[in-house]
PDB file of C-alpha atoms and ligand atoms in Angstrom:
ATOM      1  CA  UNK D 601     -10.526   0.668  -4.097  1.00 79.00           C
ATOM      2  CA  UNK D 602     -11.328   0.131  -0.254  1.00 91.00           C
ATOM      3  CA  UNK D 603     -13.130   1.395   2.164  1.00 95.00           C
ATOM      4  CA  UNK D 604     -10.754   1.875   5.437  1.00 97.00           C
ATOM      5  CA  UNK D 605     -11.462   2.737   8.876  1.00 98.00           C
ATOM      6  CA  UNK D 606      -8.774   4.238  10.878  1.00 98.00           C
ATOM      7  CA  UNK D 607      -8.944   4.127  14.678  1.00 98.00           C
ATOM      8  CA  UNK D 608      -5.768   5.815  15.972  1.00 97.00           C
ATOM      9  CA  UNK D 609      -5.748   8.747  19.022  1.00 96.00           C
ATOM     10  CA  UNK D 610      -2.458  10.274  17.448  1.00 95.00           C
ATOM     11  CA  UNK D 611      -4.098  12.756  15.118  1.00 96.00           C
ATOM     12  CA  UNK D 612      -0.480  13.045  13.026  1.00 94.00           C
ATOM     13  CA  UNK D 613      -0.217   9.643  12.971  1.00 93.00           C
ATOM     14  CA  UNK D 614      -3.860   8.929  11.881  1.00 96.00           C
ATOM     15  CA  UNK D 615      -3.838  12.082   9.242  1.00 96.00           C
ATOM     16  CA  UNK D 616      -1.001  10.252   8.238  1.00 94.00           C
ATOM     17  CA  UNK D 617      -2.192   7.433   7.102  1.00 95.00           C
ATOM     18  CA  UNK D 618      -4.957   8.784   5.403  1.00 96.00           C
ATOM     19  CA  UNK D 619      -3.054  10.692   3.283  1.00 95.00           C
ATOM     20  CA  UNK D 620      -1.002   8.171   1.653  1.00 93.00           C
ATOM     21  CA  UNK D 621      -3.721   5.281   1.885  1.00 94.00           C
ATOM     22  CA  UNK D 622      -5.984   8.172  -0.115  1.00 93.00           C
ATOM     23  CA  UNK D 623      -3.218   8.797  -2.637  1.00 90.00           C
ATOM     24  CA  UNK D 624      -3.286   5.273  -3.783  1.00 88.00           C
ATOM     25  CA  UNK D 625      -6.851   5.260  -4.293  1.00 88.00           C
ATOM     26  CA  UNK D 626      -8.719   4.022  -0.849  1.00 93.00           C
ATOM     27  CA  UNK D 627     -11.491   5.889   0.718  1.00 95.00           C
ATOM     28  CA  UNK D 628     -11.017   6.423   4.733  1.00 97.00           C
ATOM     29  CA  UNK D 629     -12.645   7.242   7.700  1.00 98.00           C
ATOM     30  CA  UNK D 630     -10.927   8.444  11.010  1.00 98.00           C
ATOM     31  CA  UNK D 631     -12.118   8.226  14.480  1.00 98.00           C
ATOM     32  CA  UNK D 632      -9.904   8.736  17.686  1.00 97.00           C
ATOM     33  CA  UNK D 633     -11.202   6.870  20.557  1.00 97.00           C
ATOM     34  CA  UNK D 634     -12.060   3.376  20.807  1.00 96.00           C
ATOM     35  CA  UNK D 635     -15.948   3.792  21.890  1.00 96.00           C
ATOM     36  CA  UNK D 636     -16.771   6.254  18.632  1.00 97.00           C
ATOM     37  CA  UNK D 637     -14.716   3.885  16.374  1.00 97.00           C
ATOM     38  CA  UNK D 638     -16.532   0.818  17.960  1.00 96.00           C
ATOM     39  CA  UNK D 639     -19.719   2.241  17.356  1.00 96.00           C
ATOM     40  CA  UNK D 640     -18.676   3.229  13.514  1.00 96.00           C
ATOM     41  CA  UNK D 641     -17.278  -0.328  12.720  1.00 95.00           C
ATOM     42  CA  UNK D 642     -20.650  -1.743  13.834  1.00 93.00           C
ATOM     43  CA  UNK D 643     -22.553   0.392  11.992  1.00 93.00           C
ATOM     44  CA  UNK D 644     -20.871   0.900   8.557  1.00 93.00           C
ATOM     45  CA  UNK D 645     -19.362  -1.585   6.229  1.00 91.00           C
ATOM     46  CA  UNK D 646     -15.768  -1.406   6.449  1.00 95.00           C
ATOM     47  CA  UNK D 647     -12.865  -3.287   4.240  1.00 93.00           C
ATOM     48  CA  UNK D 648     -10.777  -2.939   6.764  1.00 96.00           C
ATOM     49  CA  UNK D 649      -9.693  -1.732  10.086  1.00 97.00           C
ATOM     50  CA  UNK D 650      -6.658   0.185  11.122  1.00 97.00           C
ATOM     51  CA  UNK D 651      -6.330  -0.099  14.518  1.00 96.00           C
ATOM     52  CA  UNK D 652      -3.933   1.608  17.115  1.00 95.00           C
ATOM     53  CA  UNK D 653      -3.409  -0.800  20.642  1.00 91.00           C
ATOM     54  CA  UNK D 654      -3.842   2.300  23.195  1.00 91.00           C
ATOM     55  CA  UNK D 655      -6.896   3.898  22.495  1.00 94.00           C
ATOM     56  CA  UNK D 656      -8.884   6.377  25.256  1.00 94.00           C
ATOM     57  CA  UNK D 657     -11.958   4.428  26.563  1.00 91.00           C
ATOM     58  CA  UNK D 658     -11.546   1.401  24.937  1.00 93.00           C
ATOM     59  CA  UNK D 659      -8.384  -0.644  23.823  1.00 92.00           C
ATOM     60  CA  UNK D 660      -7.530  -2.104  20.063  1.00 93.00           C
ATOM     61  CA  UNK D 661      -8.125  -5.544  22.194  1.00 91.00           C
ATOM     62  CA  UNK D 662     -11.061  -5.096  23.766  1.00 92.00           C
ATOM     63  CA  UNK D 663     -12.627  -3.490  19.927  1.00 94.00           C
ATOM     64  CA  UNK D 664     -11.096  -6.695  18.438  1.00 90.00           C
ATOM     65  CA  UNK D 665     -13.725  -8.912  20.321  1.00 88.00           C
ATOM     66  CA  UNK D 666     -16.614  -7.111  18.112  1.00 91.00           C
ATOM     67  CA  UNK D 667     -15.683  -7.009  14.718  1.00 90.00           C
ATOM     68  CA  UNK D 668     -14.989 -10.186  14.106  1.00 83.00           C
ATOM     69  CA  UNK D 669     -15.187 -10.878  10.114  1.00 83.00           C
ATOM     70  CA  UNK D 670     -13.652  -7.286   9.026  1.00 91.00           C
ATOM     71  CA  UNK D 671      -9.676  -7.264   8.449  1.00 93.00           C
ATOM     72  CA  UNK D 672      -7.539  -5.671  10.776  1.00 94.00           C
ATOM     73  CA  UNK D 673      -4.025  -4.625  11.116  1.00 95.00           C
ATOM     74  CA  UNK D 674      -2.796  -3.153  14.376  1.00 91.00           C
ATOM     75  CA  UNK D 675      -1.006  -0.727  15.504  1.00 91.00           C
ATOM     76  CA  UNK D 676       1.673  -1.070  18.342  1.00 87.00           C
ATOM     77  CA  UNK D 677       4.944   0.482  19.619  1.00 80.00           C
ATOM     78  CA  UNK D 678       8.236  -0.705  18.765  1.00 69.00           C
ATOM     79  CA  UNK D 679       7.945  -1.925  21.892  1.00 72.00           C
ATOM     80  CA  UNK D 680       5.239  -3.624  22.294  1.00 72.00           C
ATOM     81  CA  UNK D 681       6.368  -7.499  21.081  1.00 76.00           C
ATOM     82  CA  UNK D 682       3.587  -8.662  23.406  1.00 82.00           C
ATOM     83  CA  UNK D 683       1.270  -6.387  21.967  1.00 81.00           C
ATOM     84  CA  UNK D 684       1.899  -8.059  18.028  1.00 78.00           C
ATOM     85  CA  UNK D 685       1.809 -11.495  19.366  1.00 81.00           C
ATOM     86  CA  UNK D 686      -1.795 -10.947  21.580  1.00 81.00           C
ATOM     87  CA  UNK D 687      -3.396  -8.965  18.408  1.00 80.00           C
ATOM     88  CA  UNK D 688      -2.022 -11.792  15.795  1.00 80.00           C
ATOM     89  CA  UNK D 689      -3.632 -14.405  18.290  1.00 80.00           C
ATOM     90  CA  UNK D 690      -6.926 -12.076  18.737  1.00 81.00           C
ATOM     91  CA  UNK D 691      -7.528 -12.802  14.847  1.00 82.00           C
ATOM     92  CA  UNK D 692      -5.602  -9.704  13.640  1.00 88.00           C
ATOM     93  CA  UNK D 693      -4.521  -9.615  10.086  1.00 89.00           C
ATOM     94  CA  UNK D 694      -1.291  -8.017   9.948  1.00 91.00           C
ATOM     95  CA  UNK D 695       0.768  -5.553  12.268  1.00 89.00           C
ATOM     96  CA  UNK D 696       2.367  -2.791  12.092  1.00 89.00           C
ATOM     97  CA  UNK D 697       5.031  -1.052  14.346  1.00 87.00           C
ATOM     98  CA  UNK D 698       5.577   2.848  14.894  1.00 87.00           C
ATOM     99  CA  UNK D 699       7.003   4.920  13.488  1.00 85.00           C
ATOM    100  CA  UNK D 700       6.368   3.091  10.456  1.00 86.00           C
ATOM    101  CA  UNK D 701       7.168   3.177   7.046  1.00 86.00           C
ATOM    102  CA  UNK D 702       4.864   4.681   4.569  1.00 87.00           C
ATOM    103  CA  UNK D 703       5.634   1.944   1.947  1.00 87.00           C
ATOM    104  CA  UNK D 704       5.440  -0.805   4.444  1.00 88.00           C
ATOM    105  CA  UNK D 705       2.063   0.110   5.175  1.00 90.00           C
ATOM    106  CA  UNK D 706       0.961   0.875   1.889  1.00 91.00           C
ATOM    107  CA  UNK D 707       2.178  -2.842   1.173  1.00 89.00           C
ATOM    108  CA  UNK D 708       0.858  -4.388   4.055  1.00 92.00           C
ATOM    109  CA  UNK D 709      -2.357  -2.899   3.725  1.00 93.00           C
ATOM    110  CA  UNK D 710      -2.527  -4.068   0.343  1.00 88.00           C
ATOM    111  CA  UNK D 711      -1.775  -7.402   1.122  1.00 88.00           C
ATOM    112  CA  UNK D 712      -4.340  -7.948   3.520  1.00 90.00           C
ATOM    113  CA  UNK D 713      -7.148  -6.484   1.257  1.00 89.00           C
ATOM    114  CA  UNK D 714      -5.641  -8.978  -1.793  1.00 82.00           C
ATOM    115  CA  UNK D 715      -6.061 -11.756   0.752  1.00 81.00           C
ATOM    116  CA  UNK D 716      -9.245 -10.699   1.869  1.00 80.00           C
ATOM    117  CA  UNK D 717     -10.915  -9.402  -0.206  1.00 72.00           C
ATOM    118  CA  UNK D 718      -9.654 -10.816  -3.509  1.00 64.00           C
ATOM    119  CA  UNK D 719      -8.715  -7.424  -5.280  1.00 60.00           C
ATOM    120  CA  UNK D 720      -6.379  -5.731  -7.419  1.00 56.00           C
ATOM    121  CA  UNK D 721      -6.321  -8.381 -10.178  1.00 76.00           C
ATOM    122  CA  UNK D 722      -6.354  -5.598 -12.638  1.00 84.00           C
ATOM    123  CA  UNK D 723      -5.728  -2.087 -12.691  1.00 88.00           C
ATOM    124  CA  UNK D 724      -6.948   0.506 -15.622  1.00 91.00           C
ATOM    125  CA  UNK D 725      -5.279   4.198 -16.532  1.00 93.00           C
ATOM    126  CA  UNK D 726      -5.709   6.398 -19.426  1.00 94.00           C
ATOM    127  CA  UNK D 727      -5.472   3.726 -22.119  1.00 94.00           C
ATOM    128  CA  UNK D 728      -3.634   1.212 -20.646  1.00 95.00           C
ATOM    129  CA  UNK D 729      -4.947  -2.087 -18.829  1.00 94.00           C
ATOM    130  CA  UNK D 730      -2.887  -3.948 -16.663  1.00 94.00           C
ATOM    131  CA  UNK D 731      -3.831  -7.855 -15.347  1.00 91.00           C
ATOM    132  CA  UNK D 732      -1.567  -8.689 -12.605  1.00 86.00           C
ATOM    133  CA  UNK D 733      -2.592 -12.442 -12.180  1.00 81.00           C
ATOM    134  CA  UNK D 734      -1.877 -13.121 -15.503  1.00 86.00           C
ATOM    135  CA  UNK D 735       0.860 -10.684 -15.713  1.00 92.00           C
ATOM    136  CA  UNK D 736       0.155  -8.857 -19.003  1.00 94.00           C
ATOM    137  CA  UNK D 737      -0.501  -5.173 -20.254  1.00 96.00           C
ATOM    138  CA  UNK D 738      -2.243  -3.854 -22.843  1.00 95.00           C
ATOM    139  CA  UNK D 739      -2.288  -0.001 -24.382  1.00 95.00           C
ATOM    140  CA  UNK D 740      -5.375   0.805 -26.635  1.00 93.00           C
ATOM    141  CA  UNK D 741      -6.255  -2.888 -26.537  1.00 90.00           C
ATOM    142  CA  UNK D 742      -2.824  -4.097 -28.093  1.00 94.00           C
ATOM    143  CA  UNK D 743      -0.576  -6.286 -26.087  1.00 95.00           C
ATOM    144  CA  UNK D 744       2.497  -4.794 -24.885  1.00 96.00           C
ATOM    145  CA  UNK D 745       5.517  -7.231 -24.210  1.00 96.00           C
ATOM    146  CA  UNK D 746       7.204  -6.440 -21.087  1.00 96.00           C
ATOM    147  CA  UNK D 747      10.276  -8.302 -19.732  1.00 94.00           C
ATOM    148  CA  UNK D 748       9.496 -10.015 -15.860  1.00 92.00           C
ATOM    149  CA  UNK D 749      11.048  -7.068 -14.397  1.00 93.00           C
ATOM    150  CA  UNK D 750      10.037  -4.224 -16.105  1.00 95.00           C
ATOM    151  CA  UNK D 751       6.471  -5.795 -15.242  1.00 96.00           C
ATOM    152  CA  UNK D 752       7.573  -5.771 -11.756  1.00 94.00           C
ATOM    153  CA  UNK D 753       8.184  -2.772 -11.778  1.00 96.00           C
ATOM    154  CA  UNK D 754       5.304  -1.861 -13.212  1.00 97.00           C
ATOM    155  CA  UNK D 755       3.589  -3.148 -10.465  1.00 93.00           C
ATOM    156  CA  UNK D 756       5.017  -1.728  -7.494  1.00 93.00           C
ATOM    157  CA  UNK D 757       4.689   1.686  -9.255  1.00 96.00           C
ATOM    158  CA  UNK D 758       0.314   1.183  -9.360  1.00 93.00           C
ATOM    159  CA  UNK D 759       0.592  -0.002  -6.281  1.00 88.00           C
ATOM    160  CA  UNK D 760       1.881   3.215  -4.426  1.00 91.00           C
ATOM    161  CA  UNK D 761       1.283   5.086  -7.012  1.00 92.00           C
ATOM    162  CA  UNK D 762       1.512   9.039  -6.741  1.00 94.00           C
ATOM    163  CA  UNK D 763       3.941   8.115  -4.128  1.00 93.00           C
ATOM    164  CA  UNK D 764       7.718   9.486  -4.578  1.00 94.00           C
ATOM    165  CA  UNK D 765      10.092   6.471  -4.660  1.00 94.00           C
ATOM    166  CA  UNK D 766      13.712   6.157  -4.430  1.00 92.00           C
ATOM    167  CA  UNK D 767      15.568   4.214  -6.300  1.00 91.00           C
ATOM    168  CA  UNK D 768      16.501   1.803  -3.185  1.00 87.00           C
ATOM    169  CA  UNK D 769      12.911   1.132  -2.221  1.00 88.00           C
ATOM    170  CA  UNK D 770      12.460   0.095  -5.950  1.00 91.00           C
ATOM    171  CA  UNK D 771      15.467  -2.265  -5.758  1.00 89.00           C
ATOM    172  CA  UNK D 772      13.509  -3.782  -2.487  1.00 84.00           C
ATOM    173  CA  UNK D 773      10.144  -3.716  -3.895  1.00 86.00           C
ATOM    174  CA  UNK D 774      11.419  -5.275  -7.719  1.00 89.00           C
ATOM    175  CA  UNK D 775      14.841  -7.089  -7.228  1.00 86.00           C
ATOM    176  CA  UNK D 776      15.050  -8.110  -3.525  1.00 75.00           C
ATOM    177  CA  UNK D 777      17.700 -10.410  -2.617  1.00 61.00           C
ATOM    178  CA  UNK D 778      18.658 -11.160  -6.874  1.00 62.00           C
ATOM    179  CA  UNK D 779      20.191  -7.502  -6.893  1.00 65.00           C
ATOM    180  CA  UNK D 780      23.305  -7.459  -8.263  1.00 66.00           C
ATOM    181  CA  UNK D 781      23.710  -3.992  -9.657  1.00 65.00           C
ATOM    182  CA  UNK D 782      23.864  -0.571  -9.062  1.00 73.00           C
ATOM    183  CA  UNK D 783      20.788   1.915  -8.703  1.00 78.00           C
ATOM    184  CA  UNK D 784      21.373   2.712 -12.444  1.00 86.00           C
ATOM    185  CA  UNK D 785      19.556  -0.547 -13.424  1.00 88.00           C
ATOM    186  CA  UNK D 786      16.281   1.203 -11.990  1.00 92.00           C
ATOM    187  CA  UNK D 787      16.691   4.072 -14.210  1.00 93.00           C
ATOM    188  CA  UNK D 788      17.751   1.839 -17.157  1.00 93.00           C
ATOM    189  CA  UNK D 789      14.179  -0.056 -16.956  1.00 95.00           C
ATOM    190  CA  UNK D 790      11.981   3.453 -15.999  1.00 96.00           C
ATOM    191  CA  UNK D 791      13.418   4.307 -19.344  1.00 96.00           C
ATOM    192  CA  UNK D 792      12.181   1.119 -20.712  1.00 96.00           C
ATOM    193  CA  UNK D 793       8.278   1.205 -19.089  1.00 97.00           C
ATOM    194  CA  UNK D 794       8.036   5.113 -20.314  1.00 97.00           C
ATOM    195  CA  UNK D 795       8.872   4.128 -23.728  1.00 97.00           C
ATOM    196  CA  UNK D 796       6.793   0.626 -24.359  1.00 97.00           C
ATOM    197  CA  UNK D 797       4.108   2.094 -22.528  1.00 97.00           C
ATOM    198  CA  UNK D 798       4.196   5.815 -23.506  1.00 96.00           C
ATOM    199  CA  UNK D 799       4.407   7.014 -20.052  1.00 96.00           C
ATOM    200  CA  UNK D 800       6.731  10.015 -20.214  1.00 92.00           C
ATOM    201  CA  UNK D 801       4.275  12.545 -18.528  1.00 94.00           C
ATOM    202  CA  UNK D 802       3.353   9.771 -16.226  1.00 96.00           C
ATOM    203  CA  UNK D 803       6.380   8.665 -14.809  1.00 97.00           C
ATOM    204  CA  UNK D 804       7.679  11.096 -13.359  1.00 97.00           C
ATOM    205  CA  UNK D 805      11.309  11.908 -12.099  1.00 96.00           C
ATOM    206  CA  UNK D 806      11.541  13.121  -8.401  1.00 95.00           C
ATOM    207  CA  UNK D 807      14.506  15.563  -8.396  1.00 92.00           C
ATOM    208  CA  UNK D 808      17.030  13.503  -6.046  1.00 88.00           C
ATOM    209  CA  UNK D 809      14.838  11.286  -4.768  1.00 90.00           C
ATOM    210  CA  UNK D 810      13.633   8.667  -7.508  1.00 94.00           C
ATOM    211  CA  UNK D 811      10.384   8.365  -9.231  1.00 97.00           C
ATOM    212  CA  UNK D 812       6.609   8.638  -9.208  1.00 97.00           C
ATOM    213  CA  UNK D 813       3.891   7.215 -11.284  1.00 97.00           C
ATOM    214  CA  UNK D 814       1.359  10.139 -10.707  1.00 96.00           C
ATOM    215  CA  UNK D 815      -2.348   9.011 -11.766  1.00 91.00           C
TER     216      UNK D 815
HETATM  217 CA1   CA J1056      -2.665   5.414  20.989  1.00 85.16          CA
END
C-alpha cells in the first residue's frame, strides 16, 4: 500500500507503529533523530511522514520546513495543545496524541493517504474484489448483495485488517451515533459477511475480545 517514514526517538513507540501500520499492508522505515530522518525524507520517496514533535538534534518543526509536499501527521503529548495547533498551521496533515490508540492511528493514517494520495478505492483477497467508492463486492466475479451495514463492516475489517477488534470498536467504526442495540448485533452481521462471502476461515473469532479478518 504505502510507503511510510517514521521519525520517532521512543523506540517502543516507533516499533509500535510499525507493527500495526505493517499488518495492514504498508511498508515502513524508522529513523530516531531528526537530522538522520531529515536526510532520509530528502532522499527517498516517501507517502508519508510520521513525525514525533521532540526529536534529538532537530525538532518535528524545524523538519516540517523541508518536506514540504509529503503528508505528515505529528506526534505530540497529551499535553502539548500548542504543539497540534503550530504543526496543523506548519502544513501538517493530521495529529496524533500519545499514548494513542492503535485504531485511531490506523484510521488516521488511512485517511490522510485516501486524501492524498487517492487510494484504497478497491481492495482484492483470495477471490473476492471489493470497490469501496462504488460500494460493491464481488466473489469469483459474481456480485454479492450486501446490506449498507454489513458493507460497512466489511470495510472497517480491510481496513485494519489482521488487527483483533472488539465488538465496541466495531460499533464505533460501523454504527456510530445510530447504535441502538446491544454488541450482539455485531455478531449477528459477522455471521452474515462469513456466510455471503464465504469467509469462515477468514474471519476469525478472537476468544473474548471480538474479531479479526486475518489476510
Ligand atoms: Ca520524542
Amino acid at each position: 500500500m504505502a510507503k511510510i517514514l517514521i521519525i520517532e526517538d521512543e523506540r517502543a513507540i516507533s516499533d509500535l507503529i510499525r507493527f500495526n501500520l505493517e499488518l495492514v499492508g504498508h511498508e515502513c522505515a524508522q529513523y530516531y533523530d531528526g537530522k538522520s530522518g531529515l536526510d532520509e525524507a530528502l532522499t527517498q520517496k516517501y507517502d508519508l511522514i510520521i513525525l514525533d514533535v521532540m526529536l534529538p538534534h532537530m525538532s518535528g518543526f524545524d523538519i516540517m520546513e523541508y518536506v514540504k509536499g509529503t503528508p505528515v501527521i505529528f506526534v505530540t503529548a497529551r499535553s502539548g495543545v500548542n504543539d497540534r495547533i503550530k504543526g496543523l498551521r506548519c502544513g501538517a496533515d493530521d495529529y496524533i496524541t500519545k499514548p494513542f490508540d492503535i485504531i485511531e492511528l490506523v484510521e488516521r493514517v488511512k485517511a490522510v493517504l485516501r486524501r492524498t494520495k487517492g487510494e484504497a478505492n478497491h481492495f482484492e483477497f483470495d477471490d473476492i474484489k471489493v470497490l469501496f467508492d462504488e460500494r460493491r463486492v464481488f466473489k469469483g466475479g459474481n456480485e454479492i448483495m450486501l446490506k449498507p451495514k454489513e458493507f460497512d463492516l466489511l470495510e472497517a475489517f480491510i481496513n485494519n485488517r489482521n488487527l483483533a477488534l472488539t465488538r465496541e470498536k466495531l460499533i464505533y467504526l460501523v454504527w456510530e451515533f445510530d447504535y441502538e442495540g446491544d454488541t450482539r448485533t455485531v455478531d449477528v452481521h459477522v455471521q452474515r459477511l462469513r456466510q455471503k462471502l464465504d469467509l469462515s476461515d477468514r474471519l476469525q473469532t478472537v476468544y473474548k475480545t471480538g474479531y479479526r479478518l486475518k489476510i
